[in-house]
XYZ file of C-alpha atoms in Angstrom:
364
model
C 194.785 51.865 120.599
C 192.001 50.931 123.241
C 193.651 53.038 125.742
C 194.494 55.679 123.849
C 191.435 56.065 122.686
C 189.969 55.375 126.426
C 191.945 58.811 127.032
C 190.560 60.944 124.665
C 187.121 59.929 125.363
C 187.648 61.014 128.974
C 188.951 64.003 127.750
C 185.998 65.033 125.533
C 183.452 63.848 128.152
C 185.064 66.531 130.552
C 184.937 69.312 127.720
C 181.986 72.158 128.932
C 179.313 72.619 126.330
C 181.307 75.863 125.736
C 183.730 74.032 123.659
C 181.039 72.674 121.648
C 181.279 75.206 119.332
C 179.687 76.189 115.780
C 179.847 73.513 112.907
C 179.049 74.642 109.134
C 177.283 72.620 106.870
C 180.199 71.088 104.529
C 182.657 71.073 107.542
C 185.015 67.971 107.129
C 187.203 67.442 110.510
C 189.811 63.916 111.645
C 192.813 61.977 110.610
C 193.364 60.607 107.237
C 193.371 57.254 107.086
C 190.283 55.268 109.216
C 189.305 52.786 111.046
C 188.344 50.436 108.226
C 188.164 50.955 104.324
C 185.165 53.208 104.606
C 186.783 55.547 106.642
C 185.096 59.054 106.654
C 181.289 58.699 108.184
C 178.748 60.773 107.233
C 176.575 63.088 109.712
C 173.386 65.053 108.818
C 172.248 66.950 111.571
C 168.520 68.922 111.523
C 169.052 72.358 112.587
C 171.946 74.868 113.649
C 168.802 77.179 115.233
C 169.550 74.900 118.705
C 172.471 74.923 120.419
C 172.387 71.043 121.356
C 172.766 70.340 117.617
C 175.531 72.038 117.533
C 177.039 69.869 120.397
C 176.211 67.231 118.694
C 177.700 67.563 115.976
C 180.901 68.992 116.651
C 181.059 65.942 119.571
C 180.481 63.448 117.432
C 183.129 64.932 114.910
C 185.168 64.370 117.947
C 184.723 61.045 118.760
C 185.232 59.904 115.478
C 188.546 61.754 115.048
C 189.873 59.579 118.572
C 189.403 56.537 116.303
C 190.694 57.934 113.089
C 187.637 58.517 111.055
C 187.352 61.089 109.049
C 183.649 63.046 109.116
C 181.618 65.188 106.885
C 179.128 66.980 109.178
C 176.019 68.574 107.288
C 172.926 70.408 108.935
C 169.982 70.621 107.153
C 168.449 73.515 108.733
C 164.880 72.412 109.023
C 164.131 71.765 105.512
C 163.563 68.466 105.116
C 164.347 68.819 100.877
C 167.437 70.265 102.085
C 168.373 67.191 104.313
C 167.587 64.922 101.958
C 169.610 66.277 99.267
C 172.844 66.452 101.487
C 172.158 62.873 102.473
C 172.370 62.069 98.852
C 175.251 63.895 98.549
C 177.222 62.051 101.384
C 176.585 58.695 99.433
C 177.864 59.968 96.137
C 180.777 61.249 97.870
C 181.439 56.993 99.270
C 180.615 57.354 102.957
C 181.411 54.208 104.933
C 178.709 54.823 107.021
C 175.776 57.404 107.928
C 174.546 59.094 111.279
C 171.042 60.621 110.344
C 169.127 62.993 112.614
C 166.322 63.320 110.788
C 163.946 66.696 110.124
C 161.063 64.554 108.972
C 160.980 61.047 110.050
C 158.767 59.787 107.267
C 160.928 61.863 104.243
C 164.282 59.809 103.741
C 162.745 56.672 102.145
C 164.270 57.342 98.408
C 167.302 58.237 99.783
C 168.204 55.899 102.285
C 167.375 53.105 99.696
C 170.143 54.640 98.145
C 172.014 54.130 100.686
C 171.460 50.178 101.195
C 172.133 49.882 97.203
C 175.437 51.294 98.342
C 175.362 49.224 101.194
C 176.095 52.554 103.617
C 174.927 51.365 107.093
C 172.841 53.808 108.567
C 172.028 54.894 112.795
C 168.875 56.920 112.986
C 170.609 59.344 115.545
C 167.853 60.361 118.364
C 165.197 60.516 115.912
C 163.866 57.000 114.519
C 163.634 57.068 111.167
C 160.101 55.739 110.267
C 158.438 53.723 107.069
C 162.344 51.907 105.613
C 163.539 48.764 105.999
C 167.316 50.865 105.334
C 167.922 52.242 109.072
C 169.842 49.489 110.958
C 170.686 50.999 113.578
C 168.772 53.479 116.221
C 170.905 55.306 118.924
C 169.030 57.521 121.495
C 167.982 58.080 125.096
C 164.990 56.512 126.522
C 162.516 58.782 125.440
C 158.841 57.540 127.593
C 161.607 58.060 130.234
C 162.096 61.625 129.667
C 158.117 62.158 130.091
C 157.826 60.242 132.797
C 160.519 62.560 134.599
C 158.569 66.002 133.268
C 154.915 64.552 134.215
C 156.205 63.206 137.742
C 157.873 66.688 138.666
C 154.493 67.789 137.953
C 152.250 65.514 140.126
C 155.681 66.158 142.678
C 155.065 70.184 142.336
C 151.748 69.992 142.647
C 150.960 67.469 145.313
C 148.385 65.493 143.386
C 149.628 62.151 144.734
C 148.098 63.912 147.912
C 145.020 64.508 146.733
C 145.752 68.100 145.967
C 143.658 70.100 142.809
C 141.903 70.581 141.503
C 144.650 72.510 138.828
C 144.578 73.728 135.527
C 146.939 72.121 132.995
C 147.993 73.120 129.428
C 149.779 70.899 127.125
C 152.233 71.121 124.724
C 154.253 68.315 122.388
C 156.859 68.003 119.998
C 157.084 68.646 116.359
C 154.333 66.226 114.245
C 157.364 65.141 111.879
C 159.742 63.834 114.727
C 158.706 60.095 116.200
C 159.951 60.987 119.487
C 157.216 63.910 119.815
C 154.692 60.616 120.579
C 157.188 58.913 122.601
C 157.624 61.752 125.086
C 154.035 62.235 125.001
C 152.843 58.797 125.975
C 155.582 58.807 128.944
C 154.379 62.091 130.040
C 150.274 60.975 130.167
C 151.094 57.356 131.699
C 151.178 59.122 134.740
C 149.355 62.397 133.852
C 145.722 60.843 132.435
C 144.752 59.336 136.021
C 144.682 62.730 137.585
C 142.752 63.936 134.258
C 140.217 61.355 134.351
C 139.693 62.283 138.240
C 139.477 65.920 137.555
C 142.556 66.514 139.692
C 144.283 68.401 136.548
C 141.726 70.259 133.961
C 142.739 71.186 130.713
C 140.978 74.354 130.630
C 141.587 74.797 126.505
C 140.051 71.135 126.019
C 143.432 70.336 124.058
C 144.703 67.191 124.815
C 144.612 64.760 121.590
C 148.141 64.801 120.511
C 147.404 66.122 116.958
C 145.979 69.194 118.471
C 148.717 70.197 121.036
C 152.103 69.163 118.410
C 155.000 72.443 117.784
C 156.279 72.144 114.235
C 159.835 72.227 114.200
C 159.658 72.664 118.048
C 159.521 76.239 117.480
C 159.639 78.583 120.435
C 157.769 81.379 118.648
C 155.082 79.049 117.892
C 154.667 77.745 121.406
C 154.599 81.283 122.286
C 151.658 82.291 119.744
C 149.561 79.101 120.762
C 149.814 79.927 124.335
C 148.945 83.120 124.117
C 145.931 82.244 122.423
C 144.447 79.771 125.172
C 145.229 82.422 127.530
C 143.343 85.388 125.699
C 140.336 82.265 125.015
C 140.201 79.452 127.521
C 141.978 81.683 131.007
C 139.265 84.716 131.911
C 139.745 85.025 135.787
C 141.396 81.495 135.989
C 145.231 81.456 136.255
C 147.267 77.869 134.795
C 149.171 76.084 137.979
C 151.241 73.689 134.994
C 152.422 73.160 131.562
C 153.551 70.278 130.371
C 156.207 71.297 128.051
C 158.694 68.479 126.410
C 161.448 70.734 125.235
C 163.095 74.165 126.729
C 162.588 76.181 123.211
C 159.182 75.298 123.661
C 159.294 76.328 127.560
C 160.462 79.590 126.973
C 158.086 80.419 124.018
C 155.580 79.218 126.819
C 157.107 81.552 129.562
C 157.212 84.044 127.378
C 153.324 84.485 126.660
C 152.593 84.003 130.443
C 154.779 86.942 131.462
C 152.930 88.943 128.611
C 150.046 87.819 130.536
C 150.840 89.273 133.729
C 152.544 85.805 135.504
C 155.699 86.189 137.470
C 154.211 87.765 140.722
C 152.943 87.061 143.946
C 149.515 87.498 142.567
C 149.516 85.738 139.774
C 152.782 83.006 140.676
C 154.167 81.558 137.614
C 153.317 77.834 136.581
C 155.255 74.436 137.013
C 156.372 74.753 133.543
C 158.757 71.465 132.431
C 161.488 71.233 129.614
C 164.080 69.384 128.117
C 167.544 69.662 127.142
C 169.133 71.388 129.637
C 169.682 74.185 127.076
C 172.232 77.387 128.956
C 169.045 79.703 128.360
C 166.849 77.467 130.441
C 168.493 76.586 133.015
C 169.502 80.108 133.819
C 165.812 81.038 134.151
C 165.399 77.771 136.478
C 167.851 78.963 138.895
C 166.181 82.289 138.593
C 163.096 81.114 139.264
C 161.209 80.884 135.492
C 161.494 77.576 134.255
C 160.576 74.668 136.695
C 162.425 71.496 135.437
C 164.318 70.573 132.117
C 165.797 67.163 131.249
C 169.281 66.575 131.276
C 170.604 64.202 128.133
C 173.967 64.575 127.922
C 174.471 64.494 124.225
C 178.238 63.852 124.958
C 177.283 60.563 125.796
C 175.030 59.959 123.250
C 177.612 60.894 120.447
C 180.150 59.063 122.119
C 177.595 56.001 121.381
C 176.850 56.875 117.501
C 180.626 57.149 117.377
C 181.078 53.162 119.370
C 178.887 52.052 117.568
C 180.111 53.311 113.801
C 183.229 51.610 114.816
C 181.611 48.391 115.604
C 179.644 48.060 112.502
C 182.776 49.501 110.073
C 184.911 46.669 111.648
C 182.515 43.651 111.425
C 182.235 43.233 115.345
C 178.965 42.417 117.436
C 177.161 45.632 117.855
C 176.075 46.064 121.202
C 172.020 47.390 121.590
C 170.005 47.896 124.608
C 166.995 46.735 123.010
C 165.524 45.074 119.372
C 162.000 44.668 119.558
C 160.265 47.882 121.343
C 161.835 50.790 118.412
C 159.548 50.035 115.440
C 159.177 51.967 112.735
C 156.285 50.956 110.783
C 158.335 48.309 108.898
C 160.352 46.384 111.207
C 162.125 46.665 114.672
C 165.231 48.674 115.053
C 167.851 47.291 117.249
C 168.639 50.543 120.020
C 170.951 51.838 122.239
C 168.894 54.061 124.504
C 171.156 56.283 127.215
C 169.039 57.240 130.351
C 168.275 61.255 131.321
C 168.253 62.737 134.085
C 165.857 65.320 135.645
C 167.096 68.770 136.631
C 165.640 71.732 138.662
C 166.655 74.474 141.114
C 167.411 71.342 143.698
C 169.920 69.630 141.421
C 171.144 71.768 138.351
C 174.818 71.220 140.373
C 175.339 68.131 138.518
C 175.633 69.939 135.084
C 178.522 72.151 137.053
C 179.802 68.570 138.495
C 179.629 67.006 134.820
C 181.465 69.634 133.266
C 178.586 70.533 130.711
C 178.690 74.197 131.834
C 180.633 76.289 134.236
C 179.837 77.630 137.208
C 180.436 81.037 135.419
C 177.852 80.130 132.869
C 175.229 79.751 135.403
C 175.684 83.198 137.278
């Protein structure tokens, strides 16, 4: 069994993000039978508006069928009533276990205490699950790490370690609802708020407190509207050298308004605009000279985790975590596996040809 399933996992891992393709909420997909009495696990996934969702969820579907679980995949697109009412569902229906990637981290309290009466295990998947003592499990990457990696391209890009600036900065963050919106944030001004405080980077809007600068849902629209605003009220006969931007949706809502505003030219040279992701979209426009940087997370790997660790919990053995003290969520610790990204621009963006997460053909 361990080999065979060593095999499959191999063989998924060198699937393209091409294969990954569209899940519907209510999809069912593995073997009958399982890998323990509560053999079909069920995943609620946020959104089917990003294409990484969708690779996560049909991957993780995946996984779970190498090891003879059965799955019922739901998406909640972005309404957190929604979400809550197909988790609900799932535990009716006598899930062994849950994978939760939550729309609002603070909204699954009734629910999930639901879940413990049923005594469903449940992994926060990504997204920690905030204010319940019923999450036992959190499986993500290392999210400070993936702002570190945007705000150290930036001081890279921009030579500030050299003394270079002064240069104007915008910032942008995650959605309010999702915990990781204040993880990437803190990793990203560790390194940024030196060159602030020394007036090597100006924020030229004044927005830098992280309630001011959040995207609900992550929405590229949004981004797009915001940014077009500081430009029409904060940019008269300046021109922004960066954006700190933690996710590609957001980037290209970003891009988007600058090239509206006359960027892209020898004149007027477009920022050092970050991302993460490595959404197809994205890092097209970094090879073409848009988009700066994105980070790489290959969700492969991350489902291939949720899916380890689902087995280890469904058949009583030692779960392995990375760390059980750092993940809190307001009412106790939550024991983590946290993956580590990678950083990707025009230098690098071979290794998602070399990792078989797109083609070569998908890049032209």
């Amino acid at each position: 069994m361990l080999n065979r399933r060593a095999v499959l996992a191999g063989a998924l891992l060198a699937l393209p993000l091409s294969a990954c393709g569209k899940e519907s909420e209510g999809s069912s997909a593995g073997t009958s039978g399982g890998g323990s009495e509560g053999g079909t696990v069920g995943i609620a996934m946020p959104t089917r508006a990003s294409e990484r969702w969708l690779t996560d969820g049909k991957t993780l579907v995946e996984y779970l069928k190498t090891m003879e679980y059965k799955s019922k995949l739901v998406y909640g697109d972005d309404d957190p009533k929604a979400q809550v009412a197909q988790i609900e569902k799932l535990i009716q229906q006598g899930v062994g276990a849950l994978v939760i990637a939550a729309i609002d981290n603070k909204s699954l309290n009734g629910v999930l205490a639901k879940a413990a009466a049923a005594k469903i295990p449940v992994i926060a998947y990504d997204r920690l699950i905030l204010g319940t003592k019923d999450v036992d499990y959190y499986v993500s990457f290392d999210n400070e790490m993936v702002g570190r990696m945007q705000a150290h391209f930036i001081i890279e890009e921009l030579g500030l370690e050299d003394g270079k600036g002064p240069f104007n900065i915008e910032l942008f963050a995650g959605s309010p609802d999702d915990n990781n919106t204040k993880y990437f944030f803190d990793g990203s001004m560790a390194l940024l708020q030196p060159f602030l405080d020394n007036k090597q980077l100006i924020v030229q809007s004044g927005q830098t407190a992280l309630d001011k600068i959040t995207t609900l849902r992550w929405d590229g629209p949004t981004a797009q509207k915001r940014m077009t605003e500081i430009l029409a009220e904060s940019y008269g006969g300046k021109k922004v050298d960066a954006v700190l931007s933690p996710y590609d949706g957001i980037s290209r809502g970003v891009l988007a308004a600058l090239n509206l505003d006359s960027y892209g030219n020898s004149v007027k040279p477009l920022p050092v605009v970050t991302g993460q992701d490595a959404e197809l979209a994205s890092v097209k426009s970094i090879i073409a000279g848009g988009q700066a940087q994105t980070v790489y997370k290959d969700v492969r790997r991350l489902a291939e985790a949720a899916a380890n660790m689902v087995d280890e919990i469904l058949n009583d053995r030692v779960v392995s975590i990375d760390n059980s003290v750092t993940y809190k969520n307001g009412v106790k610790p939550v024991p983590a596996v946290l993956l580590q990204p990678t950083s990707v621009d025009k230098s690098n963006y071979d290794v998602l040809i070399s990792d078989e997460y797109f083609t070569a053909d998908e890049l032209k």
